[in-house]
XYZ file of C-alpha atoms in Angstrom:
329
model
C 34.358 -97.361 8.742
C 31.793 -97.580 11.466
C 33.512 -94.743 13.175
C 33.502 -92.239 9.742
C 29.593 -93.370 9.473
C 28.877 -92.072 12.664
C 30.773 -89.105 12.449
C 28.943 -88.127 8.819
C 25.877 -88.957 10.559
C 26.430 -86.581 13.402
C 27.318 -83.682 10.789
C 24.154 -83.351 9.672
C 21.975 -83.895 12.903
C 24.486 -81.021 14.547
C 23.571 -78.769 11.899
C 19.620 -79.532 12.021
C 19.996 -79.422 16.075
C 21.435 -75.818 16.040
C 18.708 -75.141 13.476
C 15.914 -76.495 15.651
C 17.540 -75.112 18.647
C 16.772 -70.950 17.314
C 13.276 -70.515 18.357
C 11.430 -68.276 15.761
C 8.732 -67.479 18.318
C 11.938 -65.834 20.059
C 11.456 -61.678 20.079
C 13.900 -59.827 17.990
C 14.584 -56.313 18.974
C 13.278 -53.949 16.869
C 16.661 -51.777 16.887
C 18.467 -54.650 15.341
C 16.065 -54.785 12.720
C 16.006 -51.515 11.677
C 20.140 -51.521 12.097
C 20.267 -54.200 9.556
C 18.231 -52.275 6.959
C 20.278 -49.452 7.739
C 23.174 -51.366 7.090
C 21.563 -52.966 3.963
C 21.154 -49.442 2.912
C 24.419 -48.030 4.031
C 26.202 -51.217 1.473
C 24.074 -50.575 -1.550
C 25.264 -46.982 -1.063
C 28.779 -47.960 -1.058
C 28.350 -50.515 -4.439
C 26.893 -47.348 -6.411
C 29.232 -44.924 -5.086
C 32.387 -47.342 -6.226
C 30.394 -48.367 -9.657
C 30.094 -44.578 -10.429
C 34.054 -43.724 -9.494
C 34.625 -46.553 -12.845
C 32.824 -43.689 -14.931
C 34.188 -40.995 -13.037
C 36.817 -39.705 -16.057
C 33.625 -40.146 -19.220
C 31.191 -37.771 -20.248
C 29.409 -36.353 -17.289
C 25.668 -37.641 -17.888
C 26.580 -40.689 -19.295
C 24.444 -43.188 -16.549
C 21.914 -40.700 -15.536
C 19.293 -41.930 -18.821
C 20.184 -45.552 -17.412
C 20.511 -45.097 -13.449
C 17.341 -46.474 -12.221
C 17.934 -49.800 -13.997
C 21.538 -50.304 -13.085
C 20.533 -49.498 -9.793
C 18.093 -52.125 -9.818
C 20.647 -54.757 -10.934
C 23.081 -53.967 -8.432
C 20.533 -54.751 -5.780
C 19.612 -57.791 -8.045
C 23.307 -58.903 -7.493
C 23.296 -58.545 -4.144
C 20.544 -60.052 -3.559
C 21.838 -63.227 -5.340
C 24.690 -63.812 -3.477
C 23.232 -62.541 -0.071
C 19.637 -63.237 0.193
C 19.380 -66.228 -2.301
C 22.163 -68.116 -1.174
C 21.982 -67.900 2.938
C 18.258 -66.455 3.908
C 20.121 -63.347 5.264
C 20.959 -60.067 3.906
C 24.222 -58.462 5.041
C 22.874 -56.280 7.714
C 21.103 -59.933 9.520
C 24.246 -61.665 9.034
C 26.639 -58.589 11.173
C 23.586 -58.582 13.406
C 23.267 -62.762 13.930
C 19.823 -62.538 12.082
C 18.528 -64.297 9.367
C 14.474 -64.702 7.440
C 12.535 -66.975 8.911
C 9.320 -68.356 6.533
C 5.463 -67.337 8.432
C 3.833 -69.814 6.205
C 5.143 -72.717 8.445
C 3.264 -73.514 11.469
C 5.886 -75.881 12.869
C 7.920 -74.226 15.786
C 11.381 -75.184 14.111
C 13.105 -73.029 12.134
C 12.349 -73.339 8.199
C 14.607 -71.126 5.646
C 12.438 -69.117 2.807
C 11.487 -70.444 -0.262
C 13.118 -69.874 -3.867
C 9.478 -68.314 -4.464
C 9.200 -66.012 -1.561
C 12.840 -64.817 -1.888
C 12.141 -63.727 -5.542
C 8.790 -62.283 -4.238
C 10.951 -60.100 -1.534
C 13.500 -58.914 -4.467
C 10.459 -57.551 -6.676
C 8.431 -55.968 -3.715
C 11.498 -54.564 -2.747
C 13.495 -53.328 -5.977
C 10.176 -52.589 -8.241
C 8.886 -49.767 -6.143
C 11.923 -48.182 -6.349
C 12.623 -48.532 -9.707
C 8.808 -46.967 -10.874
C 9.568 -44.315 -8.035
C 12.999 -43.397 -9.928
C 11.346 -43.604 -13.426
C 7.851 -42.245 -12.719
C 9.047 -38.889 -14.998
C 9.424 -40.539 -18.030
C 6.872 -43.221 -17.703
C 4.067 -40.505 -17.006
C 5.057 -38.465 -20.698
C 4.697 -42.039 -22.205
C 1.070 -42.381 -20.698
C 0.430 -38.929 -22.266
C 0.626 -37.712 -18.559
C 2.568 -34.822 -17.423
C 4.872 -35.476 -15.038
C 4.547 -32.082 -12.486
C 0.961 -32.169 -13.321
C 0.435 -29.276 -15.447
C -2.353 -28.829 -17.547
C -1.378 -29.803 -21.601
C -3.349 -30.768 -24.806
C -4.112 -34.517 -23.917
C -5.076 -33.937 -20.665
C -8.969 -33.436 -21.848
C -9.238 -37.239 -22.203
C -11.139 -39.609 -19.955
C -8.237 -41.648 -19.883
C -5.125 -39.531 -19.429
C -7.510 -38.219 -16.062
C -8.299 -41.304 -15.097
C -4.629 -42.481 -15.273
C -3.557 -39.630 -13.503
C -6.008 -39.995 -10.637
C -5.174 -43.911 -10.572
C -1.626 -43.543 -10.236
C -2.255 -40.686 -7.669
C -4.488 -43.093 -5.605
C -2.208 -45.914 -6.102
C 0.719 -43.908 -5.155
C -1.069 -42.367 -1.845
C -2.581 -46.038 -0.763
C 1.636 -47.576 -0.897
C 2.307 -44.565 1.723
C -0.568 -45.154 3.889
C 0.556 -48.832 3.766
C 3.757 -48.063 4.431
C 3.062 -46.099 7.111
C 0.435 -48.561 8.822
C 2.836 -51.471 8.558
C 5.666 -49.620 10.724
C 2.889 -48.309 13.214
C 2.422 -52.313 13.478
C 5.763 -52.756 13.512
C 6.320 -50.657 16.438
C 3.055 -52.648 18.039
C 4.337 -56.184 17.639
C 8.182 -56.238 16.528
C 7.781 -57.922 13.124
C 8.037 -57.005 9.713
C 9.458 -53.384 9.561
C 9.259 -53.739 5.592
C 5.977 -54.104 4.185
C 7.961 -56.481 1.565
C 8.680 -58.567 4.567
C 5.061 -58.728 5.290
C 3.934 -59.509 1.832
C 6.502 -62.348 1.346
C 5.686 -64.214 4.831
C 9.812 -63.194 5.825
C 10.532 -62.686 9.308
C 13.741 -61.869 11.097
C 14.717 -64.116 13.865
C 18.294 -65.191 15.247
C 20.521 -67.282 13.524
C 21.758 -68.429 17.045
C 20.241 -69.796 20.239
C 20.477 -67.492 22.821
C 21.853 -64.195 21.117
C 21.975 -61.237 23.004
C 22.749 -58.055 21.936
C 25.374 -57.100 24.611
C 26.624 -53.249 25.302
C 28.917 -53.248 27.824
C 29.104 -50.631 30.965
C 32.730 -49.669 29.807
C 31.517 -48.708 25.814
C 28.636 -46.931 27.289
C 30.243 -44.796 29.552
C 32.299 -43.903 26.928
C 30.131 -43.167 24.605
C 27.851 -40.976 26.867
C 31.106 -39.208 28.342
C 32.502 -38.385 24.576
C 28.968 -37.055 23.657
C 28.905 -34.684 26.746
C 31.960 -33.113 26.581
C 31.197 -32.209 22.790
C 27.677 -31.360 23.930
C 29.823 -29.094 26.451
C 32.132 -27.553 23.669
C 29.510 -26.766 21.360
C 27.761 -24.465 24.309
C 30.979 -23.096 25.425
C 33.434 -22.445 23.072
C 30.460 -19.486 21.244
C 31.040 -18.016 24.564
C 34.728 -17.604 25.060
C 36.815 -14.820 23.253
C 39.358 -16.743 21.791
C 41.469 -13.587 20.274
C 41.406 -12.084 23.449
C 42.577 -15.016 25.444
C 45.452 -15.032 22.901
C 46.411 -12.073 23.491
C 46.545 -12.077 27.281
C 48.210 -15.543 27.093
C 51.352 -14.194 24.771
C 51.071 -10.752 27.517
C 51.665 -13.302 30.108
C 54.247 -15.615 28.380
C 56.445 -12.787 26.713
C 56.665 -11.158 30.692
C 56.639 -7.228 31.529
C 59.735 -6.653 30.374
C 59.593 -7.331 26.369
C 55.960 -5.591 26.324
C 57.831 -2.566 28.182
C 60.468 -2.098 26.219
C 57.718 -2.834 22.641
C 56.211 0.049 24.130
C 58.839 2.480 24.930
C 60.110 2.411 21.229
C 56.219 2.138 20.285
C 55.168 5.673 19.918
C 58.007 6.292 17.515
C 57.208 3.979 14.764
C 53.596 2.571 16.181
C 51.882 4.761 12.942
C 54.114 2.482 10.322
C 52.291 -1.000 10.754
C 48.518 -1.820 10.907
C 47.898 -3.737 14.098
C 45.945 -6.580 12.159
C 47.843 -6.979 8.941
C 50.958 -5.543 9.242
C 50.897 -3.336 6.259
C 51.203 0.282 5.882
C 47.926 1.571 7.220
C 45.295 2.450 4.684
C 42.961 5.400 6.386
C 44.618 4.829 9.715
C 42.012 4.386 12.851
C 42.894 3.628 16.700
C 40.196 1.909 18.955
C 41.440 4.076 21.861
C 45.080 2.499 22.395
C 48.135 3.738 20.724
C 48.135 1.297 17.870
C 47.053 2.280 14.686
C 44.554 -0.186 12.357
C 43.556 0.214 8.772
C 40.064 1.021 8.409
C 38.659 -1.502 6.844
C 40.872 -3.939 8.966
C 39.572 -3.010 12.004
C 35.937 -2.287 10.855
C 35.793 -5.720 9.500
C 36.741 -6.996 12.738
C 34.544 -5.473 14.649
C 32.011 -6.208 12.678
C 32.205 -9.842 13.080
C 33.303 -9.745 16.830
C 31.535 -7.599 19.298
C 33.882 -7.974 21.860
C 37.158 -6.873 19.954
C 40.231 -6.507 21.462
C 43.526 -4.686 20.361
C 45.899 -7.761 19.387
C 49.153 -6.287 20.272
C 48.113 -4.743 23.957
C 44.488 -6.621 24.890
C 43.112 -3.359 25.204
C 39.390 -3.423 24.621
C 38.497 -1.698 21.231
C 35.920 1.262 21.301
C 34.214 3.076 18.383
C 36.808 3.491 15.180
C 38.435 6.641 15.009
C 40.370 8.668 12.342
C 43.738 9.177 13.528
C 45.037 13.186 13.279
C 48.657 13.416 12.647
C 50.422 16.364 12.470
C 53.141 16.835 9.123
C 56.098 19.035 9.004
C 57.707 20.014 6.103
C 61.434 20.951 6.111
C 62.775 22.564 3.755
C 66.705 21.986 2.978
């Protein structure tokens, strides 16, 4: 019994030590920050995109009068089992984060409080949700929603709305804007909910360090070069002429001698390009013969055309003359 006691007293003083042991004065970086709202972002994304596919075979239109407020309630669900439950959205929790209350001026670690995680659900969902339904709130006000002039707009009162909601609308931008200039200053708060509701991200471990390794990097900056490479190169290269010179070279001298003796014969029958009869016959200065808008098309989009059955560099389009005989019997 003695032995059980001590062991369900240790439980609880491991916990608290690994608590106390996180240092909240401890820098974060600000990429893993940001990477967690991004990732925050990224998953409320994904639950819209697989609550839409449910309505995917009603009425189209059916959740756009209501798609502000079910947005808002997905993030309210989220938020309940995320947030609420653990102090740590799911972005913190990939990145070994969690929120980490300002208003205490101990140096432990103290978890946020029922009120400031409500306060960072409002700060952060409201906003959106007037942002999303500004357009219909504004006709209710007697407002017009792109700001043209109408019949009530000679009031005091719709003006003054107008140029309070303006004002009020500006001032959250600057704010927003200030906060992440500060952010990029100090390393705290890139939210100005965060701010607001005393919630700052620290480590959920003791001595977390965001680790890239040599290999993954090297990778990573080899993979991006060689594309970097590609996209420069492969504009410069004429692919259908490298084709062409390539099956010259496999097929050998002999096949493309022997094409050619029996070419002049029968070369008129086939359009070079499509294989048809040709339609207002043209040569580019070998013996094949193209259809005309075949081969003007191709020219057209590449410059540097050449003839797909010799590799002959195409000129200027010209008619072919052929000369008819007619026997009589």
């Amino acid at each position: 019994m003695a032995g059980a006691n001590s062991n369900r007293n240790r439980g609880p003083a491991g916990s608290q030590g690994s608590d106390s042991a996180v240092d909240p004065g401890t820098p974060v970086l600000r990429i893993s920050q940001l990477d967690a709202l991004e990732l925050d972002s990224a998953l409320e994304q994904l639950m819209w995109t697989q609550f839409t596919q449910c309505f995917q075979n009603c009425r189209p239109g059916l959740l756009t009068p209501v798609e502000p407020e079910l947005k808002a309630l997905l993030y309210l669900l989220l938020w309940r089992f995320t947030l609420y439950s653990s102090s740590a959205t799911v972005g913190q929790t990939l990145l070994s984060l969690r929120y980490h209350s300002t208003s205490s001026s101990s140096a432990h670690y103290k978890p946020l409080s029922p009120r400031q995680k409500l306060g960072l659900a409002v700060f952060t969902a409201a906003p959106r949700w007037l942002q999303e339904r500004s357009y219909r709130l504004l006709p209710c006000l007697g407002l017009s929603p792109r700001g043209a002039a109408s019949e009530m707009d000679g009031g005091l009162l719709q003006r003054g709305l107008r140029k309070a909601l303006a004002l009020v609308s500006g001032l959250a931008k600057f704010a927003t804007l200030v906060n992440f200039l500060v952010f990029l200053r100090n390393g705290r708060h890139p939210v100005l909910a965060e701010r607001i509701a005393g919630a700052q991200a620290v480590f959920s471990k003791p001595n977390v360090v965001r680790d890239v390794t040599y290999q993954y990097m090297n990778r990573e900056l080899l993979w991006h070069g060689f594309a970097e490479f590609l996209i420069f190169l492969l504009p410069l290269v004429n692919l259908r002429k490298l084709k062409t010179a390539l099956l010259l070279h496999v097929l050998g001298g002999k096949s493309s001698d022997g094409e050619r003796a029996g070419e002049p014969r029968d070369v008129w029958k086939d359009c070079g390009l499509c294989g048809e009869w040709p339609t207002m016959p043209h040569t580019v200065g070998c013996r094949h013969v193209f259809c005309y808008y075949c081969i003007k098309s191709h020219s057209i989009a590449d410059a540097y055309l050449t003839c797909p059955k010799c590799g002959a560099e195409a000129g200027t389009p010209e008619m072919v003359k052929m000369e008819m005989q007619i026997l009589d019997r």
